[in-house]
Amino acid sequence: MKMRMKIKIILSTVIFSNLFFYIKSFSLEKTYIICADKLKNWKWLKDENNQYLEVGGYWDVWDYSKENPQAVYNFKFNYFSINEDYHYINKIVHMCKNNFGMEYFIPQPANSFNTSWSLFSLNKDLFIGGNVDVSQKIFINSENIFDLVLSQQKIYYLGGKTSNKFLKSREIIDYLFNNIH
């Protein structure tokens, strides 16, 4: 009888823990949308009922050192991966332009007025261009010991001159390497 009870407890634990992780994997975070220009001016995007527009997805960190652990340069920035497609991005770009003018063509994620500049992404390798707060660290490799020589935060504009641009990770890396200050 005790063995049967132990099996029930173990089975219940396994089922509930699997259910918890299943539910957790489908739970979404939300963020608000701001419309920005290249000069880092921005305004909250609202819907037709004057409610702040939200989008579902999850926050993550783009980290160059994950792709190249032996890198002398390390770049990181936050991004919000949305659960939408290209059509949704085009829709909010048009909403931004219609509500605030043609220069406000950059939709960006923000949780509050003092959120650091972050990008939207459609997946881990496709980002919607915009202003982004990049953490830069530069190391010198001396006898397999990496010494930090520079650490700074810098805001970059990644994207087209007058329209939005989708960027792959490789394009971001190239841009950051060409613009280190």
Short mmCIF file of C-alpha atoms in Angstrom, two decimals:
data_model
loop_
_atom_site.label_atom_id
_atom_site.label_comp_id
_atom_site.label_asym_id
_atom_site.label_seq_id
_atom_site.Cartn_x
_atom_site.Cartn_y
_atom_site.Cartn_z
CA MET A 1 0.00 0.00 0.00
CA LYS A 2 2.81 2.41 0.85
CA MET A 3 4.48 1.69 -2.48
CA ARG A 4 1.27 2.53 -4.33
CA MET A 5 1.01 5.85 -2.43
CA LYS A 6 4.63 6.72 -3.28
CA ILE A 7 3.98 6.02 -6.95
CA LYS A 8 0.90 8.27 -6.88
CA ILE A 9 2.87 11.08 -5.24
CA ILE A 10 5.73 10.77 -7.71
CA LEU A 11 3.34 10.60 -10.65
CA SER A 12 1.38 13.63 -9.40
CA THR A 13 4.59 15.59 -8.92
CA VAL A 14 5.79 14.78 -12.43
CA ILE A 15 2.44 15.68 -13.99
CA PHE A 16 2.11 18.99 -12.12
CA SER A 17 5.70 20.03 -12.77
CA ASN A 18 5.31 19.26 -16.48
CA LEU A 19 2.05 21.19 -16.54
CA PHE A 20 3.72 24.14 -14.80
CA PHE A 21 6.57 24.26 -17.35
CA TYR A 22 4.13 23.82 -20.23
CA ILE A 23 2.05 26.78 -19.04
CA LYS A 24 5.18 28.83 -18.30
CA SER A 25 6.53 28.25 -21.81
CA PHE A 26 3.39 29.76 -23.31
CA SER A 27 3.10 32.70 -20.94
CA LEU A 28 3.93 36.01 -22.53
CA GLU A 29 5.39 39.23 -21.38
CA LYS A 30 4.05 42.49 -22.71
CA THR A 31 5.60 45.82 -23.43
CA TYR A 32 4.37 49.16 -24.68
CA ILE A 33 5.28 50.73 -28.01
CA ILE A 34 6.87 54.12 -28.52
CA CYS A 35 7.32 55.91 -31.82
CA ALA A 36 10.76 57.47 -32.17
CA ASP A 37 12.76 59.50 -34.63
CA LYS A 38 16.49 59.20 -35.34
CA LEU A 39 17.23 62.04 -32.88
CA LYS A 40 15.82 59.98 -29.99
CA ASN A 41 12.63 62.00 -29.62
CA TRP A 42 9.72 59.70 -28.87
CA LYS A 43 6.00 59.50 -28.08
CA TRP A 44 3.78 56.76 -26.67
CA LEU A 45 1.70 54.96 -29.29
CA LYS A 46 -1.98 54.74 -28.36
CA ASP A 47 -4.91 52.94 -29.95
CA GLU A 48 -8.20 54.45 -31.13
CA ASN A 49 -9.51 54.34 -27.51
CA ASN A 50 -6.52 56.40 -26.29
CA GLN A 51 -5.05 53.35 -24.52
CA TYR A 52 -1.33 52.67 -24.62
CA LEU A 53 -0.66 50.06 -27.29
CA GLU A 54 0.87 46.81 -26.00
CA VAL A 55 2.48 43.90 -27.79
CA GLY A 56 3.17 40.38 -26.49
CA GLY A 57 6.50 38.60 -26.64
CA TYR A 58 9.55 38.31 -24.41
CA TRP A 59 12.62 40.33 -23.43
CA ASP A 60 16.07 38.98 -24.23
CA VAL A 61 19.67 40.14 -24.56
CA TRP A 62 21.64 40.13 -27.81
CA ASP A 63 25.19 39.24 -26.79
CA TYR A 64 28.04 39.11 -29.29
CA SER A 65 30.22 37.14 -26.87
CA LYS A 66 27.72 34.24 -27.02
CA GLU A 67 28.44 33.93 -30.73
CA ASN A 68 32.19 34.33 -30.25
CA PRO A 69 33.40 33.54 -26.68
CA GLN A 70 37.02 34.43 -27.53
CA ALA A 71 36.04 37.88 -28.81
CA VAL A 72 38.10 40.86 -27.79
CA TYR A 73 35.02 43.04 -28.29
CA ASN A 74 31.78 42.42 -26.44
CA PHE A 75 28.55 44.15 -27.43
CA LYS A 76 25.20 43.65 -25.70
CA PHE A 77 21.76 45.20 -25.95
CA ASN A 78 18.22 44.38 -24.87
CA TYR A 79 15.52 43.53 -27.34
CA PHE A 80 11.88 42.51 -27.25
CA SER A 81 10.97 39.59 -29.50
CA ILE A 82 7.37 40.04 -30.58
CA ASN A 83 4.87 37.33 -31.38
CA GLU A 84 3.79 39.05 -34.57
CA ASP A 85 4.92 39.19 -38.20
CA TYR A 86 6.09 41.76 -40.76
CA HIS A 87 2.53 42.93 -41.36
CA TYR A 88 2.13 43.97 -37.73
CA ILE A 89 5.39 45.94 -37.87
CA ASN A 90 4.21 47.73 -41.01
CA LYS A 91 0.90 48.49 -39.30
CA ILE A 92 2.53 50.12 -36.26
CA VAL A 93 5.02 52.02 -38.46
CA HIS A 94 2.04 53.53 -40.31
CA MET A 95 0.31 54.30 -37.01
CA CYS A 96 3.45 56.09 -35.78
CA LYS A 97 3.74 58.16 -38.96
CA ASN A 98 0.02 58.99 -39.06
CA ASN A 99 -0.13 60.00 -35.40
CA PHE A 100 3.15 61.91 -35.05
CA GLY A 101 4.57 62.72 -38.50
CA MET A 102 6.84 61.06 -41.04
CA GLU A 103 9.98 61.44 -38.90
CA TYR A 104 8.49 59.16 -36.20
CA PHE A 105 8.88 56.00 -38.28
CA ILE A 106 10.64 53.86 -35.66
CA PRO A 107 8.52 51.66 -33.37
CA GLN A 108 10.43 50.61 -30.27
CA PRO A 109 9.64 48.71 -27.05
CA ALA A 110 9.40 50.54 -23.73
CA ASN A 111 8.06 49.62 -20.31
CA SER A 112 8.35 53.12 -18.85
CA PHE A 113 9.57 56.60 -19.72
CA ASN A 114 13.11 55.77 -18.56
CA THR A 115 13.54 52.38 -20.26
CA SER A 116 16.86 52.06 -22.08
CA TRP A 117 16.69 52.14 -25.87
CA SER A 118 15.93 48.63 -27.14
CA LEU A 119 14.93 47.05 -30.44
CA PHE A 120 12.05 44.87 -31.50
CA SER A 121 12.86 41.54 -33.11
CA LEU A 122 10.92 39.00 -35.10
CA ASN A 123 13.35 36.27 -34.05
CA LYS A 124 16.86 35.95 -32.55
CA ASP A 125 18.48 37.06 -35.80
CA LEU A 126 16.07 39.59 -37.33
CA PHE A 127 15.71 42.99 -35.69
CA ILE A 128 13.70 46.08 -36.53
CA GLY A 129 16.10 49.01 -36.84
CA GLY A 130 16.01 51.84 -34.34
CA ASN A 131 17.84 53.54 -31.51
CA VAL A 132 19.61 51.09 -29.24
CA ASP A 133 21.59 51.40 -26.01
CA VAL A 134 24.65 49.18 -26.53
CA SER A 135 26.96 48.04 -23.77
CA GLN A 136 30.50 47.88 -25.16
CA LYS A 137 33.44 46.15 -23.55
CA ILE A 138 36.84 45.85 -25.16
CA PHE A 139 39.41 43.42 -23.83
CA ILE A 140 43.08 42.81 -24.51
CA ASN A 141 44.13 39.19 -24.62
CA SER A 142 47.46 38.76 -22.88
CA GLU A 143 48.57 35.16 -22.34
CA ASN A 144 44.95 33.97 -22.35
CA ILE A 145 43.97 36.53 -19.72
CA PHE A 146 41.43 39.08 -20.88
CA ASP A 147 41.94 42.54 -19.37
CA LEU A 148 39.13 45.07 -19.67
CA VAL A 149 40.36 48.27 -21.32
CA LEU A 150 37.08 50.01 -22.15
CA SER A 151 33.54 49.71 -20.87
CA GLN A 152 30.88 52.14 -21.97
CA GLN A 153 27.23 52.52 -22.85
CA LYS A 154 26.47 54.19 -26.14
CA ILE A 155 23.27 54.81 -28.04
CA TYR A 156 23.42 53.96 -31.73
CA TYR A 157 20.90 54.43 -34.47
CA LEU A 158 20.66 51.26 -36.54
CA GLY A 159 18.41 51.52 -39.57
CA GLY A 160 17.49 53.33 -42.75
CA LYS A 161 17.58 57.10 -43.29
CA THR A 162 13.85 57.68 -43.69
CA SER A 163 12.27 54.28 -43.38
CA ASN A 164 12.49 51.29 -41.15
CA LYS A 165 14.96 48.54 -41.88
CA PHE A 166 15.17 44.91 -40.83
CA LEU A 167 18.66 43.95 -39.66
CA LYS A 168 20.34 40.60 -39.26
CA SER A 169 22.86 40.03 -36.44
CA ARG A 170 25.76 40.12 -38.93
CA GLU A 171 24.76 43.64 -40.06
CA ILE A 172 24.63 44.81 -36.45
CA ILE A 173 28.07 43.37 -35.72
CA ASP A 174 29.54 45.02 -38.83
CA TYR A 175 27.99 48.38 -37.93
CA LEU A 176 29.23 48.26 -34.32
CA PHE A 177 32.76 47.27 -35.34
CA ASN A 178 32.89 50.11 -37.87
CA ASN A 179 31.67 52.69 -35.34
CA ILE A 180 33.63 51.95 -32.15
CA HIS A 181 34.63 55.20 -30.47
#
